[in-house]
Amino acid sequence: MAETFIALMAQGAQMLLVLLVAPALAGLTRMVKARLMRRQGPPLMQGYRDLLKLVRKEAVVADNASWLFRASPYVIFALTWVAAALVPTFASGLMFNWAADVVALVAIAGAARALLALAGMDIGTSFGGLGSSREMMISSLAEPAMLLVVLTMALVAGTTRLPAVADFFIAQPLAIRVSLALAFVSLVIVALAENARIPVDNPATHLELTMVHEAMVLEYSGRHLAMIEAAGQLKMVLYISLMVCLFVPYGMAPADAGVAAWVLGGAFYVGKLAVAAAALGVWEVSIAKMRVFRVSEFLGVAFIFAFLAILLSFLTQEVLH
Amino acid sequence: MDQSAYAVIIIPFASAVLLALLPGYRATARLNVLAAFATFLAGLRFLAVDRGVDQWFIVDDVNIVFIVLNTLVGFTAALFSASYIGHEIETGRVTVGAVRFYHAMYQVMMGSMNLALLANNIGLMWVGLELATLITVVMVGLYRTPEAIEAAWKYFILGSVGISLAFFGTILTYLAGQGALGEGVGAMSWSLLYANAAHLDVSLLNLAFVFLLVGYGTKVGLAPMHAWLPDAHSEGPTPISAVLSGLLLNVALYALLRFKMLIAANPAAMRPGPILIVMGLVSLIFAAFMLYRRRDIKRLFAYSSIEHMGLITFAFGLGGPLANFAGLLHMTMHSLTKSAIFYTVGHVAQAKGTQRIADIKGLSASHPGLAIGLGLGVLAICGLPPFGVFMSEFLILTTTFARHPWLALLPAFGLVVAFGALLLRLQSMLFGEPNEPNHEVKASSIPFALHLIIVLIAGLYLPGALVAWFQRAAALLG
Amino acid sequence: MNHAYDVSHFLAGLMLVASFALLYQDRVLAVLRTFALQAIILSLAVAWEAWAQDRPHLFITAALALGLKGIIIPLALHRMIARLGIHRDVEKVVGVGFTMLIGLGLTALSLLLILKATAAAPALAREGLAIALAIILLGLLMMITRRNAVTQIIGFMSIENGLILGATGARGMPLVVEISVAFSVLIALFVFAVFVFRIRERFDTVDVEALEQVRGDK
């Protein structure tokens, strides 16, 4: 009984952790970018303040908006939060880990994206349609690459359940694996595309014609916008957690460790998130945004890398066994 | 291993160095002929040398045939080249500067071909063949016209791809032998591989043979990898066409045959015979039909080379002592006859100032000597008695008929088709009113006459020693 | 052994990625840089084999690959391109996406082929050969689908890179062969350099398409 309670608390703690850390992560990236450009930039906590501000504001909705427009933000937020909460962060044996299957997570994220695209088209503005169609083009190229990465992990680790994959890699001796390296690069490219980061999309742009993600949410305001912003930040946490869990899971507490191990695992996890966010900031400052037509080539590279990762891991397995 | 065997390699390379240093065209031309003659004498030495094997080189009945033939044609081609290039310089078709390294490259080519023929180490054989290929590529582009450059480029691309695939096949062969022979230089020697053929890894050997067939087959000119051949023959200088047809194709075939012997000696591996038969027939019939549409005289005879190499490959694919003997005989006869034809054609082209068949008319009136030469050469290559080509073609057809009667129809059909095309073109060139221009040509008829006399004699009477020698080689070929 | 295999597999995989990168580029200078990168990776791979298989003479091959193909040849070609004013763009016969897909197919094909045929060979040789054949086929693909003469040269050189990789994987292949491969690369470059000059004399472009006035049916 006490054990179930502790397990439930642990899972709840993970859910809260990802929720609370999301705006800070986005803020960290913003701060790193600003400091690198020799600006002061908004402080780290600004993300929380922005969300609070938005929640308190009135939500202005267009006359011809349907129920979809009003319901989407909440559903999208819920889906993304569920997906982010399922990825193992500080421990790999939490209560709902039977549900933490990578393919399921990809599907959930896909559902959220589809809803967002629909909501973008709902009002009928041209920019909304522009953003939705671009988003769909990008995701139609990114999804296959993502699934191939998942397949690589499944081939190497023998399972698609994230906690099992994490445990598998923690138990492995340190080794150079080129297929994992290629899968990692592919996942990074996919993550950049899905999270609307440079070079695929500029999150800070004000020019509608260059927008992809922002164009879809142009019509949102108030609490709806707060939900969507939070969902976007959670999506970034989701992808970074995924990368961390799949490729650098060291420091994660095993299934039945005590609270102390969990706290330590949590500290490791937050540290890795911070490193990733800072690296993202550095990256965004160094690279220019691509033309939309080149994005397909860029994602094609991700696909090729993921495919090569599979071929090479297949080769290794055949040759060594 | 008899030390004098190395002379055929050392003489050409040494003279190449000398020729590269000398200026002036006439001196180098004479020196070239001298070096080729010395190499020929060294080649004749092989008739009396002991068979032997060491880690790098091998002398056995098979490659002695090739070496003697190689050095002979190399010598006569050098003779022909001496007079031909002089005319080209006079007419301004090529500059003295461009010719400067021509003779040196000629000797390097001969040396590397002999290296490939003598090599026991399969890697060394590959090196010799690649070197010879690259040198001929440069020489094909000698005239620097757009067509010559394109021909040389095409030759280079196709040749290099072939050479790369052949090298991959060589690596695979080495790996196939690792179980039985271990590692190191010794494991790459053909004689050891052949001795242990039954213990080689079968799947690796099969894969290796496929790569080697495609790779070296490109250099033999087997369809569908023949595309470089017509261009290289027609756009390069005629001595090079003669050398390509008479020599390089043979050396590539030799390499192919070595590996065919290897895989044939392993009972579990795939049979190389049927594949060689099919490729040979395809080349033969394809080239025979292509002869009808040729409008350039050198291209015409280039396709004739493809056709005959197809026939030779067919014969070797058939296997068995009689077919192998016929194949060896036909290869010899073809080399001699085809190079003789090119010697004549070269002078015809110089006399008329063009290579277009439509512009060459009435040779029997304007240049009777050349007309006789061309006529005899074409009649010889068509397979008319009493020339030697008739003898070898007859042998091939009868062997095929004895073993697979229906199969014999195909090469016979191809030969008849080719016969028709060549006679048609010959007729239009020899007879009729001569047209302008008509240049004077200082033709040396020695190379041509020498070759044709040998072919004629072979058609009438094959000395017993020669027959015995070829039979020994045929027996080895399996 | 596993450690040794991991590193050589890693380097071979990187070479394969470099081959794909060669197919991806659409500027000649970028192609040169990528080729230099592939040569450097090759020299690392060969050096690692030299250390792992305890065959010090392979270090010479590694040095040759680095010096010749990693530095000298790209520099020479760079100079040639600058001097002759060659087209900086690579024109393609088929689009990049389609070429890459064909490349993936060829890679899968070569893996399957070699794995089936070499069931009895040691692991390192199998892996080296499989990737080598893939690199060779990709180099062939590059030669076929690019119109620029310089990229055809680079395609051929990447084929030779693949061959050297395969040869080092095969245990015990003697030094003579390796030096010969390097030597013939030099000859090949000489030949090509001469050609590019002559092509430039005759045409204003190194576009191979311009060479196609002479077809085979005269």
Short mmCIF file of C-alpha atoms in Angstrom, two decimals, chain B residues 56 98 105 121 123-124 126-127 130-131 134-135 137-138 141-150 152-154 156-158 160-161 163-165 167-172 174-175 178 182-186 188 201-205 207 211 230-231 234-235 290 293-296 299 303 356, chain C residues 55 113-114 116-122 125-126 129-130 132-133 136-137 140 143 148-150 152-153 156 159-160 162-164 166-167 169-177 180-181 183-185 187-188 190-192 194-196 198-199 201-203 208 211-218:
data_model
loop_
_atom_site.label_atom_id
_atom_site.label_comp_id
_atom_site.label_asym_id
_atom_site.label_seq_id
_atom_site.Cartn_x
_atom_site.Cartn_y
_atom_site.Cartn_z
CA TRP B 56 55.71 -13.04 -58.42
CA ALA B 98 52.54 16.01 -78.45
CA MET B 105 54.51 5.71 -73.50
CA ASN B 121 50.62 -12.58 -58.27
CA GLY B 123 47.60 -8.15 -57.77
CA LEU B 124 50.60 -7.65 -60.01
CA TRP B 126 46.02 -6.21 -62.18
CA VAL B 127 48.66 -3.51 -61.85
CA GLU B 130 45.69 -1.00 -65.27
CA LEU B 131 48.94 0.67 -66.24
CA LEU B 134 45.86 4.21 -68.54
CA ILE B 135 48.70 4.67 -71.00
CA VAL B 137 43.91 6.23 -72.71
CA VAL B 138 46.43 9.02 -72.96
CA GLY B 141 43.60 11.36 -76.93
CA LEU B 142 46.76 12.23 -78.82
CA TYR B 143 45.13 14.23 -81.61
CA ARG B 144 43.34 16.54 -79.19
CA THR B 145 40.31 16.90 -81.39
CA PRO B 146 36.94 17.04 -79.62
CA GLU B 147 36.14 13.57 -80.87
CA ALA B 148 39.46 12.21 -79.69
CA ILE B 149 38.97 13.71 -76.26
CA GLU B 150 35.52 12.31 -75.99
CA ALA B 152 39.56 8.98 -74.58
CA TRP B 153 37.24 10.18 -71.83
CA LYS B 154 34.74 7.43 -72.54
CA PHE B 156 38.90 6.18 -69.38
CA ILE B 157 35.60 6.11 -67.56
CA LEU B 158 34.58 2.68 -68.74
CA SER B 160 38.51 2.60 -64.87
CA VAL B 161 35.19 1.27 -63.75
CA ILE B 163 39.52 -2.00 -63.55
CA SER B 164 37.98 -1.11 -60.19
CA LEU B 165 35.51 -3.95 -60.38
CA PHE B 167 40.32 -5.19 -58.38
CA PHE B 168 37.38 -5.88 -56.13
CA GLY B 169 37.19 -9.32 -57.67
CA THR B 170 40.90 -9.73 -56.95
CA ILE B 171 40.34 -8.88 -53.28
CA LEU B 172 37.52 -11.39 -53.13
CA TYR B 174 42.36 -13.42 -52.13
CA LEU B 175 39.76 -13.76 -49.40
CA GLN B 178 42.56 -17.32 -47.11
CA GLY B 182 46.61 -18.00 -45.14
CA GLU B 183 47.86 -14.47 -45.61
CA GLY B 184 50.61 -12.56 -47.30
CA VAL B 185 52.10 -12.34 -50.75
CA GLY B 186 52.09 -16.08 -51.23
CA MET B 188 47.95 -14.02 -53.86
CA ASP B 201 35.56 -20.69 -50.46
CA VAL B 202 32.89 -21.33 -53.05
CA SER B 203 30.54 -18.40 -52.53
CA LEU B 204 33.39 -15.92 -52.42
CA LEU B 205 34.86 -17.46 -55.54
CA LEU B 207 31.15 -13.55 -56.43
CA PHE B 211 33.27 -9.08 -60.66
CA PRO B 230 34.71 1.75 -81.34
CA ASP B 231 35.46 5.30 -80.25
CA SER B 234 38.54 5.31 -84.51
CA GLU B 235 39.71 8.48 -82.81
CA MET B 290 26.43 -3.25 -86.15
CA ARG B 293 25.73 0.77 -90.26
CA ARG B 294 29.29 1.85 -89.82
CA ARG B 295 30.42 4.77 -91.90
CA ASP B 296 33.92 5.17 -90.51
CA ARG B 299 35.01 1.94 -86.47
CA TYR B 303 33.32 -3.75 -84.38
CA ARG B 356 34.75 8.03 -93.91
CA ARG C 55 50.69 -4.59 -39.57
CA LEU C 113 25.20 -9.56 -51.33
CA ILE C 114 28.42 -9.55 -49.38
CA LYS C 116 25.44 -13.83 -48.11
CA ALA C 117 28.61 -14.57 -50.01
CA THR C 118 31.08 -14.29 -47.14
CA ALA C 119 29.52 -16.48 -44.53
CA ALA C 120 32.83 -18.09 -43.70
CA ALA C 121 35.07 -15.04 -43.65
CA PRO C 122 36.16 -13.21 -40.47
CA ALA C 125 36.66 -8.61 -43.51
CA ARG C 126 32.95 -9.07 -44.08
CA LEU C 129 33.98 -5.60 -47.85
CA ALA C 130 30.27 -4.86 -47.50
CA ALA C 132 33.58 -1.08 -49.51
CA LEU C 133 31.24 -2.42 -52.16
CA ILE C 136 32.14 1.60 -54.86
CA LEU C 137 28.56 1.48 -56.07
CA LEU C 140 29.64 4.65 -59.69
CA MET C 143 29.88 9.16 -61.95
CA ASN C 148 30.54 17.76 -64.53
CA ALA C 149 33.87 16.21 -65.55
CA VAL C 150 35.56 17.13 -62.26
CA GLN C 152 33.34 12.30 -62.46
CA ILE C 153 36.98 12.31 -61.44
CA PHE C 156 36.24 7.56 -59.59
CA ILE C 159 35.63 4.24 -55.89
CA GLU C 160 39.33 3.81 -55.25
CA GLY C 162 36.28 2.08 -51.29
CA LEU C 163 38.71 -0.37 -52.85
CA ILE C 164 41.46 0.54 -50.41
CA GLY C 166 38.08 -3.32 -48.79
CA ALA C 167 41.69 -4.27 -49.31
CA GLY C 169 39.78 -5.27 -44.36
CA ALA C 170 41.07 -8.38 -46.07
CA ARG C 171 43.70 -9.55 -43.67
CA GLY C 172 47.19 -9.85 -44.95
CA MET C 173 46.86 -8.30 -48.37
CA PRO C 174 50.40 -7.35 -49.15
CA LEU C 175 51.86 -3.87 -49.26
CA VAL C 176 52.76 -4.13 -52.88
CA VAL C 177 49.18 -4.05 -53.92
CA SER C 180 50.29 0.06 -56.52
CA VAL C 181 46.81 1.28 -55.89
CA PHE C 183 50.52 4.78 -57.55
CA SER C 184 47.85 4.16 -60.06
CA VAL C 185 45.76 6.82 -58.42
CA ILE C 187 48.67 8.15 -62.76
CA ALA C 188 44.94 8.51 -62.94
CA PHE C 190 47.84 12.86 -64.16
CA VAL C 191 45.68 11.53 -66.91
CA PHE C 192 42.70 13.45 -65.69
CA VAL C 194 45.80 16.38 -68.80
CA PHE C 195 42.28 15.78 -69.94
CA VAL C 196 40.70 18.58 -68.08
CA ARG C 198 42.50 19.58 -73.13
CA ILE C 199 38.79 19.68 -72.54
CA GLU C 201 41.05 24.05 -74.62
CA ARG C 202 38.31 22.75 -76.78
CA PHE C 203 35.24 23.88 -74.96
CA VAL C 208 30.54 16.51 -70.09
CA LEU C 211 31.15 16.25 -75.31
CA GLU C 212 28.24 14.33 -76.63
CA GLN C 213 28.25 15.49 -80.21
CA VAL C 214 30.06 12.38 -81.21
CA ARG C 215 27.88 9.39 -80.66
CA GLY C 216 28.77 5.85 -81.45
CA ASP C 217 27.05 5.42 -84.73
CA LYS C 218 29.17 7.17 -87.28
#
